Amino acid sequence: MPFLVRYPPEIAAGSVSNDMVLNNDFAPTFLDYAGLDVPDEMQGVSARSVFTGNTPAGWQTSLYYRYWMHLADHNVYAHYGVRTHRHKLIYYYGEALGSSGAIDGSKPPEWELFDLEADPHELRNVYSDPAYLSAVEELTAELNRLQAEAGDKPRH
């Protein structure tokens, strides 16, 4: 999602970055701008250098997310996924798993893969397309890595 920032002393007006900044990075970024230390137990990193056009070496090129409010509010199945600049891989595990506010009720698990360059509106699930087998394998490995990094448990 877009993230708009205005800070004239450091950020050039109208500048745009395509680097991935996660919501986990917001608090460390705000603390950095406030001149405060980021606690070790806090997830994420400051995006201050990204905002000034100086992408750090090794900056994240993928992100992990999870939606656990199974069937609540938007009737969306519980799921998690990984997104890169090119692809989005999603696994709908379809269980409330005792999450507060989620609606208990099992739904069949399902995978989705979208090629964001070929299909920017995410209208065609290519998960089962043989042409995307290597992308599925690479993204599944990245999903597993990011889940482990976040301390989350795979459901697939």
CSV table of N, CA and C in Angstrom, one decimal:
chain,number,residue,atom,x,y,z
A,1,MET,N,0.8,-1.2,0.0
A,1,MET,CA,0.0,0.0,0.0
A,1,MET,C,0.9,1.2,0.0
A,2,PRO,N,0.4,2.3,-0.5
A,2,PRO,CA,1.2,3.5,-0.6
A,2,PRO,C,1.5,4.0,0.8
A,3,PHE,N,2.6,4.6,1.0
A,3,PHE,CA,3.0,5.3,2.3
A,3,PHE,C,3.5,6.7,1.9
A,4,LEU,N,2.8,7.7,2.4
A,4,LEU,CA,3.1,9.1,2.0
A,4,LEU,C,3.8,9.7,3.2
A,5,VAL,N,4.9,10.4,3.0
A,5,VAL,CA,5.7,11.0,4.0
A,5,VAL,C,6.1,12.4,3.5
A,6,ARG,N,6.0,13.4,4.4
A,6,ARG,CA,6.4,14.7,4.1
A,6,ARG,C,7.3,15.1,5.3
A,7,TYR,N,8.6,15.4,4.9
A,7,TYR,CA,9.6,15.8,5.9
A,7,TYR,C,10.6,16.7,5.1
A,8,PRO,N,10.3,17.9,4.8
A,8,PRO,CA,11.2,18.8,4.0
A,8,PRO,C,12.6,18.8,4.3
A,9,PRO,N,13.0,18.7,5.6
A,9,PRO,CA,14.5,18.8,5.8
A,9,PRO,C,15.3,17.6,5.2
A,10,GLU,N,14.6,16.5,5.0
A,10,GLU,CA,15.3,15.3,4.5
A,10,GLU,C,14.7,14.7,3.2
A,11,ILE,N,13.4,14.8,3.0
A,11,ILE,CA,12.8,14.0,1.9
A,11,ILE,C,12.4,15.0,0.8
A,12,ALA,N,12.9,14.8,-0.4
A,12,ALA,CA,12.7,15.7,-1.5
A,12,ALA,C,11.2,15.6,-1.9
A,13,ALA,N,10.6,16.8,-2.1
A,13,ALA,CA,9.2,16.8,-2.5
A,13,ALA,C,9.0,16.1,-3.8
A,14,GLY,N,8.0,15.2,-3.9
A,14,GLY,CA,7.7,14.5,-5.1
A,14,GLY,C,8.5,13.3,-5.3
A,15,SER,N,9.4,13.0,-4.4
A,15,SER,CA,10.2,11.8,-4.6
A,15,SER,C,9.4,10.5,-4.4
A,16,VAL,N,9.8,9.5,-5.1
A,16,VAL,CA,9.1,8.2,-5.1
A,16,VAL,C,10.1,7.1,-4.9
A,17,SER,N,9.8,6.1,-4.1
A,17,SER,CA,10.6,4.9,-3.9
A,17,SER,C,9.8,3.7,-4.2
A,18,ASN,N,10.3,2.7,-4.9
A,18,ASN,CA,9.6,1.5,-5.1
A,18,ASN,C,10.1,0.4,-4.1
A,19,ASP,N,10.9,0.8,-3.1
A,19,ASP,CA,11.4,-0.2,-2.1
A,19,ASP,C,10.2,-0.6,-1.2
A,20,MET,N,10.3,-1.8,-0.7
A,20,MET,CA,9.3,-2.3,0.2
A,20,MET,C,9.5,-1.9,1.6
A,21,VAL,N,8.5,-1.2,2.1
A,21,VAL,CA,8.6,-0.8,3.5
A,21,VAL,C,7.3,-1.4,4.2
A,22,LEU,N,7.6,-2.2,5.2
A,22,LEU,CA,6.5,-2.9,5.9
A,22,LEU,C,5.9,-2.2,7.1
A,23,ASN,N,4.7,-2.5,7.5
A,23,ASN,CA,4.1,-1.9,8.6
A,23,ASN,C,5.0,-2.1,9.9
A,24,ASN,N,5.7,-3.2,9.9
A,24,ASN,CA,6.7,-3.5,11.0
A,24,ASN,C,7.8,-2.4,11.1
A,25,ASP,N,8.0,-1.8,9.9
A,25,ASP,CA,9.1,-0.8,9.9
A,25,ASP,C,8.7,0.6,10.4
A,26,PHE,N,7.4,0.8,10.5
A,26,PHE,CA,6.9,2.1,10.9
A,26,PHE,C,7.4,2.6,12.2
A,27,ALA,N,7.2,1.8,13.3
A,27,ALA,CA,7.7,2.2,14.6
A,27,ALA,C,9.2,2.5,14.7
A,28,PRO,N,10.0,1.6,14.1
A,28,PRO,CA,11.4,1.9,14.1
A,28,PRO,C,11.8,3.1,13.4
A,29,THR,N,11.0,3.4,12.3
A,29,THR,CA,11.3,4.6,11.5
A,29,THR,C,10.9,5.9,12.3
A,30,PHE,N,9.8,5.8,13.0
A,30,PHE,CA,9.3,7.0,13.8
A,30,PHE,C,10.3,7.2,15.0
A,31,LEU,N,10.8,6.1,15.6
A,31,LEU,CA,11.8,6.2,16.7
A,31,LEU,C,13.1,6.8,16.2
A,32,ASP,N,13.5,6.4,15.0
A,32,ASP,CA,14.7,7.0,14.4
A,32,ASP,C,14.6,8.5,14.2
A,33,TYR,N,13.5,8.9,13.6
A,33,TYR,CA,13.2,10.3,13.4
A,33,TYR,C,13.2,11.1,14.7
A,34,ALA,N,12.7,10.4,15.8
A,34,ALA,CA,12.6,11.1,17.1
A,34,ALA,C,14.0,11.0,17.8
A,35,GLY,N,15.0,10.4,17.2
A,35,GLY,CA,16.3,10.3,17.9
A,35,GLY,C,16.3,9.3,19.0
A,36,LEU,N,15.4,8.3,19.0
A,36,LEU,CA,15.4,7.3,20.1
A,36,LEU,C,15.9,6.0,19.6
A,37,ASP,N,16.4,5.2,20.5
A,37,ASP,CA,16.8,3.8,20.1
A,37,ASP,C,15.7,2.9,19.9
A,38,VAL,N,15.9,2.0,18.9
A,38,VAL,CA,14.9,1.0,18.6
A,38,VAL,C,15.1,-0.2,19.5
A,39,PRO,N,14.2,-0.6,20.3
A,39,PRO,CA,14.4,-1.8,21.2
A,39,PRO,C,14.7,-3.1,20.4
A,40,ASP,N,15.6,-3.9,20.9
A,40,ASP,CA,16.0,-5.1,20.2
A,40,ASP,C,14.8,-6.0,20.0
A,41,GLU,N,13.8,-6.1,20.8
A,41,GLU,CA,12.7,-7.0,20.6
A,41,GLU,C,11.7,-6.5,19.6
A,42,MET,N,11.9,-5.3,19.1
A,42,MET,CA,10.9,-4.7,18.1
A,42,MET,C,11.3,-5.3,16.7
A,43,GLN,N,10.2,-5.7,16.0
A,43,GLN,CA,10.4,-6.2,14.6
A,43,GLN,C,10.5,-4.9,13.7
A,44,GLY,N,11.1,-5.2,12.6
A,44,GLY,CA,11.2,-4.1,11.6
A,44,GLY,C,12.5,-3.3,11.7
A,45,VAL,N,12.8,-2.5,10.7
A,45,VAL,CA,13.9,-1.6,10.7
A,45,VAL,C,13.5,-0.2,10.2
A,46,SER,N,14.3,0.8,10.5
A,46,SER,CA,14.0,2.1,10.1
A,46,SER,C,14.1,2.3,8.6
A,47,ALA,N,13.2,2.9,8.0
A,47,ALA,CA,13.2,3.2,6.5
A,47,ALA,C,13.7,4.6,6.2
A,48,ARG,N,14.3,5.2,7.2
A,48,ARG,CA,14.7,6.6,7.0
A,48,ARG,C,15.6,6.8,5.8
A,49,SER,N,16.6,5.9,5.6
A,49,SER,CA,17.5,6.0,4.5
A,49,SER,C,16.7,5.8,3.1
A,50,VAL,N,15.8,4.9,3.1
A,50,VAL,CA,15.0,4.6,1.9
A,50,VAL,C,14.2,5.9,1.5
A,51,PHE,N,13.7,6.6,2.5
A,51,PHE,CA,12.9,7.9,2.2
A,51,PHE,C,13.8,8.9,1.6
A,52,THR,N,15.1,8.9,1.9
A,52,THR,CA,16.0,9.9,1.3
A,52,THR,C,16.7,9.4,0.0
A,53,GLY,N,16.2,8.2,-0.5
A,53,GLY,CA,16.7,7.7,-1.7
A,53,GLY,C,18.0,6.9,-1.6
A,54,ASN,N,18.3,6.5,-0.4
A,54,ASN,CA,19.6,5.7,-0.2
A,54,ASN,C,19.2,4.3,0.3
A,55,THR,N,18.8,3.4,-0.6
A,55,THR,CA,18.4,2.1,-0.2
A,55,THR,C,19.6,1.3,0.4
A,56,PRO,N,19.5,0.9,1.6
A,56,PRO,CA,20.7,0.1,2.2
A,56,PRO,C,20.9,-1.2,1.5
A,57,ALA,N,22.1,-1.6,1.5
A,57,ALA,CA,22.5,-3.0,0.9
A,57,ALA,C,21.7,-4.0,1.7
A,58,GLY,N,21.1,-5.0,1.0
A,58,GLY,CA,20.4,-6.0,1.6
A,58,GLY,C,19.0,-5.7,2.0
A,59,TRP,N,18.5,-4.5,1.6
A,59,TRP,CA,17.1,-4.1,1.9
A,59,TRP,C,16.1,-5.1,1.4
A,60,GLN,N,15.1,-5.3,2.2
A,60,GLN,CA,14.1,-6.4,1.9
A,60,GLN,C,13.4,-6.2,0.5
A,61,THR,N,13.3,-7.3,-0.2
A,61,THR,CA,12.7,-7.4,-1.5
A,61,THR,C,11.5,-8.3,-1.5
A,62,SER,N,11.1,-8.7,-0.4
A,62,SER,CA,9.9,-9.5,-0.2
A,62,SER,C,9.3,-9.2,1.2
A,63,LEU,N,8.0,-9.4,1.3
A,63,LEU,CA,7.3,-9.2,2.6
A,63,LEU,C,6.4,-10.4,2.9
A,64,TYR,N,6.2,-10.6,4.1
A,64,TYR,CA,5.3,-11.6,4.7
A,64,TYR,C,4.2,-10.9,5.3
A,65,TYR,N,3.0,-11.5,5.1
A,65,TYR,CA,1.8,-10.9,5.9
A,65,TYR,C,0.9,-12.1,6.2
A,66,ARG,N,0.0,-11.8,7.2
A,66,ARG,CA,-0.9,-12.8,7.7
A,66,ARG,C,-2.2,-12.1,8.0
A,67,TYR,N,-3.3,-12.7,7.6
A,67,TYR,CA,-4.7,-12.2,8.0
A,67,TYR,C,-5.3,-13.4,8.8
A,68,TRP,N,-5.6,-13.1,10.0
A,68,TRP,CA,-6.1,-14.2,10.9
A,68,TRP,C,-7.5,-14.1,11.3
A,69,MET,N,-8.2,-13.0,10.9
A,69,MET,CA,-9.6,-12.8,11.2
A,69,MET,C,-10.5,-13.6,10.3
A,70,HIS,N,-10.4,-14.9,10.4
A,70,HIS,CA,-11.1,-15.8,9.6
A,70,HIS,C,-12.6,-15.5,9.5
A,71,LEU,N,-13.1,-15.2,8.3
A,71,LEU,CA,-14.5,-15.0,8.0
A,71,LEU,C,-15.2,-13.8,8.7
A,72,ALA,N,-14.4,-13.0,9.5
A,72,ALA,CA,-14.9,-11.9,10.2
A,72,ALA,C,-14.9,-10.6,9.3
A,73,ASP,N,-15.8,-9.8,9.5
A,73,ASP,CA,-16.0,-8.5,8.8
A,73,ASP,C,-16.1,-8.6,7.3
A,74,HIS,N,-15.1,-9.1,6.6
A,74,HIS,CA,-15.1,-9.1,5.1
A,74,HIS,C,-15.4,-10.5,4.6
A,75,ASN,N,-15.7,-11.5,5.4
A,75,ASN,CA,-15.9,-12.9,5.0
A,75,ASN,C,-14.7,-13.5,4.3
A,76,VAL,N,-13.5,-13.0,4.6
A,76,VAL,CA,-12.2,-13.5,4.0
A,76,VAL,C,-11.7,-14.7,4.8
A,77,TYR,N,-11.2,-15.7,4.2
A,77,TYR,CA,-10.6,-16.8,4.9
A,77,TYR,C,-9.3,-16.4,5.5
A,78,ALA,N,-8.9,-17.0,6.6
A,78,ALA,CA,-7.6,-16.8,7.2
A,78,ALA,C,-6.6,-17.2,6.2
A,79,HIS,N,-5.5,-16.4,6.1
A,79,HIS,CA,-4.5,-16.7,5.1
A,79,HIS,C,-3.2,-16.0,5.4
A,80,TYR,N,-2.1,-16.4,4.8
A,80,TYR,CA,-0.9,-15.7,4.8
A,80,TYR,C,-0.2,-15.7,3.4
A,81,GLY,N,0.8,-14.9,3.2
A,81,GLY,CA,1.4,-14.9,1.9
A,81,GLY,C,2.7,-14.2,1.9
A,82,VAL,N,3.3,-14.2,0.7
A,82,VAL,CA,4.5,-13.5,0.5
A,82,VAL,C,4.3,-12.7,-0.8
A,83,ARG,N,4.9,-11.5,-0.8
A,83,ARG,CA,4.8,-10.6,-1.9
A,83,ARG,C,6.2,-10.1,-2.3
A,84,THR,N,6.5,-10.2,-3.6
A,84,THR,CA,7.7,-9.6,-4.1
A,84,THR,C,7.3,-8.5,-5.1
A,85,HIS,N,8.2,-7.9,-5.8
A,85,HIS,CA,7.8,-6.9,-6.8
A,85,HIS,C,7.1,-7.5,-7.9
A,86,ARG,N,7.4,-8.8,-8.2
A,86,ARG,CA,6.8,-9.5,-9.4
A,86,ARG,C,5.6,-10.4,-9.0
A,87,HIS,N,5.6,-11.0,-7.9
A,87,HIS,CA,4.6,-12.1,-7.6
A,87,HIS,C,3.9,-11.9,-6.2
A,88,LYS,N,2.8,-12.5,-6.1
A,88,LYS,CA,2.1,-12.6,-4.8
A,88,LYS,C,1.6,-14.0,-4.6
A,89,LEU,N,2.1,-14.7,-3.6
A,89,LEU,CA,1.8,-16.1,-3.3
A,89,LEU,C,1.0,-16.1,-2.0
A,90,ILE,N,-0.2,-16.7,-2.0
A,90,ILE,CA,-1.2,-16.6,-0.9
A,90,ILE,C,-1.6,-18.1,-0.6
A,91,TYR,N,-1.6,-18.4,0.7
A,91,TYR,CA,-2.2,-19.7,1.2
A,91,TYR,C,-3.3,-19.4,2.1
A,92,TYR,N,-4.5,-19.8,1.7
A,92,TYR,CA,-5.7,-19.7,2.5
A,92,TYR,C,-5.9,-21.0,3.3
A,93,TYR,N,-5.5,-20.9,4.6
A,93,TYR,CA,-5.6,-22.1,5.4
A,93,TYR,C,-7.0,-22.3,6.0
A,94,GLY,N,-7.8,-21.3,6.0
A,94,GLY,CA,-9.2,-21.5,6.2
A,94,GLY,C,-9.6,-22.0,7.6
A,95,GLU,N,-8.9,-21.6,8.6
A,95,GLU,CA,-9.3,-22.0,10.0
A,95,GLU,C,-9.1,-20.8,10.9
A,96,ALA,N,-10.0,-20.7,11.9
A,96,ALA,CA,-10.0,-19.6,12.9
A,96,ALA,C,-8.8,-19.8,13.9
A,97,LEU,N,-8.5,-21.1,14.2
A,97,LEU,CA,-7.4,-21.4,15.1
A,97,LEU,C,-7.5,-20.7,16.4
A,98,GLY,N,-8.7,-20.5,16.9
A,98,GLY,CA,-8.9,-19.8,18.2
A,98,GLY,C,-8.6,-18.4,18.2
A,99,SER,N,-8.4,-17.7,17.1
A,99,SER,CA,-8.1,-16.3,17.1
A,99,SER,C,-9.3,-15.5,17.6
A,100,SER,N,-9.0,-14.5,18.5
A,100,SER,CA,-10.1,-13.7,19.0
A,100,SER,C,-10.7,-12.9,17.9
A,101,GLY,N,-12.0,-12.9,17.8
A,101,GLY,CA,-12.7,-12.1,16.7
A,101,GLY,C,-12.9,-12.9,15.4
A,102,ALA,N,-12.2,-14.0,15.3
A,102,ALA,CA,-12.4,-14.8,14.0
A,102,ALA,C,-13.7,-15.7,14.2
A,103,ILE,N,-14.2,-16.1,13.1
A,103,ILE,CA,-15.4,-16.9,13.2
A,103,ILE,C,-15.0,-18.4,12.9
A,104,ASP,N,-15.4,-19.2,13.9
A,104,ASP,CA,-15.0,-20.6,13.8
A,104,ASP,C,-15.8,-21.3,12.7
A,105,GLY,N,-15.1,-22.0,11.8
A,105,GLY,CA,-15.7,-22.7,10.7
A,105,GLY,C,-14.7,-23.0,9.6
A,106,SER,N,-14.4,-24.3,9.4
A,106,SER,CA,-13.4,-24.7,8.5
A,106,SER,C,-13.8,-24.5,7.0
A,107,LYS,N,-12.8,-24.0,6.2
A,107,LYS,CA,-13.0,-23.9,4.8
A,107,LYS,C,-11.8,-24.6,4.1
A,108,PRO,N,-12.0,-25.1,2.9
A,108,PRO,CA,-11.0,-25.9,2.3
A,108,PRO,C,-9.8,-25.0,2.0
A,109,PRO,N,-8.6,-25.5,2.2
A,109,PRO,CA,-7.4,-24.7,1.9
A,109,PRO,C,-7.2,-24.5,0.4
A,110,GLU,N,-6.5,-23.4,0.1
A,110,GLU,CA,-6.4,-23.0,-1.3
A,110,GLU,C,-5.1,-22.2,-1.5
A,111,TRP,N,-4.4,-22.4,-2.6
A,111,TRP,CA,-3.3,-21.5,-2.9
A,111,TRP,C,-3.6,-20.6,-4.1
A,112,GLU,N,-3.0,-19.4,-4.1
A,112,GLU,CA,-3.1,-18.5,-5.2
A,112,GLU,C,-1.8,-17.9,-5.5
A,113,LEU,N,-1.5,-17.8,-6.8
A,113,LEU,CA,-0.3,-17.1,-7.2
A,113,LEU,C,-0.6,-16.1,-8.3
A,114,PHE,N,-0.2,-14.9,-8.2
A,114,PHE,CA,-0.4,-13.9,-9.2
A,114,PHE,C,0.9,-13.3,-9.7
A,115,ASP,N,1.0,-13.2,-11.0
A,115,ASP,CA,2.1,-12.5,-11.7
A,115,ASP,C,1.7,-11.1,-11.8
A,116,LEU,N,2.3,-10.2,-11.0
A,116,LEU,CA,1.9,-8.8,-10.9
A,116,LEU,C,2.3,-8.0,-12.1
A,117,GLU,N,3.3,-8.5,-12.9
A,117,GLU,CA,3.6,-7.8,-14.1
A,117,GLU,C,2.7,-8.2,-15.3
A,118,ALA,N,2.3,-9.4,-15.4
A,118,ALA,CA,1.4,-9.9,-16.5
A,118,ALA,C,0.0,-9.7,-16.1
A,119,ASP,N,-0.3,-9.6,-14.8
A,119,ASP,CA,-1.7,-9.5,-14.4
A,119,ASP,C,-1.8,-8.5,-13.2
A,120,PRO,N,-1.6,-7.2,-13.4
A,120,PRO,CA,-1.5,-6.3,-12.2
A,120,PRO,C,-2.8,-6.2,-11.4
A,121,HIS,N,-3.9,-6.6,-12.0
A,121,HIS,CA,-5.2,-6.6,-11.3
A,121,HIS,C,-5.6,-7.9,-10.6
A,122,GLU,N,-4.6,-8.8,-10.6
A,122,GLU,CA,-4.8,-10.1,-9.9
A,122,GLU,C,-6.1,-10.8,-10.3
A,123,LEU,N,-6.3,-11.0,-11.6
A,123,LEU,CA,-7.5,-11.7,-12.0
A,123,LEU,C,-7.3,-13.1,-12.4
A,124,ARG,N,-6.0,-13.6,-12.6
A,124,ARG,CA,-5.7,-14.9,-13.0
A,124,ARG,C,-4.8,-15.6,-12.1
A,125,ASN,N,-5.3,-16.6,-11.4
A,125,ASN,CA,-4.5,-17.4,-10.4
A,125,ASN,C,-3.7,-18.4,-11.3
A,126,VAL,N,-2.4,-18.3,-11.2
A,126,VAL,CA,-1.5,-19.1,-12.0
A,126,VAL,C,-0.7,-20.2,-11.2
A,127,TYR,N,-1.3,-20.4,-10.0
A,127,TYR,CA,-0.6,-21.4,-9.1
A,127,TYR,C,-0.4,-22.7,-9.7
A,128,SER,N,-1.4,-23.2,-10.4
A,128,SER,CA,-1.3,-24.6,-11.0
A,128,SER,C,-0.8,-24.6,-12.5
A,129,ASP,N,-0.4,-23.4,-13.0
A,129,ASP,CA,0.2,-23.3,-14.3
A,129,ASP,C,1.6,-23.8,-14.3
A,130,PRO,N,1.9,-24.9,-15.1
A,130,PRO,CA,3.3,-25.4,-15.2
A,130,PRO,C,4.4,-24.4,-15.5
A,131,ALA,N,4.0,-23.3,-16.2
A,131,ALA,CA,5.0,-22.3,-16.5
A,131,ALA,C,5.5,-21.6,-15.3
A,132,TYR,N,4.7,-21.7,-14.2
A,132,TYR,CA,5.1,-20.9,-12.9
A,132,TYR,C,5.6,-21.9,-11.9
A,133,LEU,N,6.0,-23.1,-12.2
A,133,LEU,CA,6.4,-24.1,-11.2
A,133,LEU,C,7.7,-23.5,-10.4
A,134,SER,N,8.6,-23.0,-11.1
A,134,SER,CA,9.8,-22.5,-10.5
A,134,SER,C,9.5,-21.3,-9.6
A,135,ALA,N,8.6,-20.4,-10.0
A,135,ALA,CA,8.1,-19.3,-9.1
A,135,ALA,C,7.5,-19.8,-7.9
A,136,VAL,N,6.6,-20.9,-8.0
A,136,VAL,CA,5.9,-21.4,-6.8
A,136,VAL,C,7.0,-22.0,-5.9
A,137,GLU,N,8.0,-22.7,-6.4
A,137,GLU,CA,9.0,-23.3,-5.5
A,137,GLU,C,9.8,-22.2,-4.8
A,138,GLU,N,10.2,-21.2,-5.6
A,138,GLU,CA,11.0,-20.1,-5.0
A,138,GLU,C,10.2,-19.3,-3.9
A,139,LEU,N,9.0,-19.0,-4.3
A,139,LEU,CA,8.2,-18.2,-3.4
A,139,LEU,C,7.8,-19.0,-2.1
A,140,THR,N,7.5,-20.3,-2.3
A,140,THR,CA,7.2,-21.1,-1.1
A,140,THR,C,8.4,-21.2,-0.2
A,141,ALA,N,9.6,-21.3,-0.7
A,141,ALA,CA,10.8,-21.3,0.1
A,141,ALA,C,11.0,-19.9,0.8
A,142,GLU,N,10.7,-18.8,0.1
A,142,GLU,CA,10.8,-17.5,0.7
A,142,GLU,C,9.7,-17.3,1.8
A,143,LEU,N,8.5,-17.8,1.5
A,143,LEU,CA,7.4,-17.8,2.5
A,143,LEU,C,7.9,-18.5,3.8
A,144,ASN,N,8.4,-19.7,3.6
A,144,ASN,CA,8.9,-20.4,4.8
A,144,ASN,C,10.0,-19.7,5.6
A,145,ARG,N,10.9,-19.1,4.8
A,145,ARG,CA,12.0,-18.3,5.5
A,145,ARG,C,11.4,-17.1,6.3
A,146,LEU,N,10.5,-16.4,5.6
A,146,LEU,CA,9.9,-15.2,6.3
A,146,LEU,C,9.1,-15.6,7.5
A,147,GLN,N,8.3,-16.7,7.4
A,147,GLN,CA,7.5,-17.2,8.5
A,147,GLN,C,8.4,-17.5,9.7
A,148,ALA,N,9.5,-18.2,9.4
A,148,ALA,CA,10.4,-18.6,10.5
A,148,ALA,C,11.0,-17.3,11.1
A,149,GLU,N,11.4,-16.4,10.3
A,149,GLU,CA,12.0,-15.1,10.8
A,149,GLU,C,11.0,-14.4,11.7
A,150,ALA,N,9.7,-14.5,11.3
A,150,ALA,CA,8.7,-13.8,12.1
A,150,ALA,C,8.2,-14.6,13.3
A,151,GLY,N,8.7,-15.9,13.4
A,151,GLY,CA,8.3,-16.7,14.5
A,151,GLY,C,6.9,-17.3,14.3
A,152,ASP,N,6.4,-17.3,13.1
A,152,ASP,CA,5.1,-17.8,12.8
A,152,ASP,C,5.2,-19.3,12.3
A,153,LYS,N,4.1,-20.0,12.5
A,153,LYS,CA,4.0,-21.5,12.2
A,153,LYS,C,3.3,-21.7,10.9
A,154,PRO,N,4.0,-22.4,10.0
A,154,PRO,CA,3.3,-22.7,8.7
A,154,PRO,C,2.1,-23.6,8.9
A,155,ARG,N,1.1,-23.4,8.1
A,155,ARG,CA,-0.2,-24.3,8.1
A,155,ARG,C,-0.3,-25.1,6.9
A,156,HIS,N,0.7,-25.0,6.0
A,156,HIS,CA,0.6,-25.8,4.7
A,156,HIS,C,1.4,-27.0,4.8
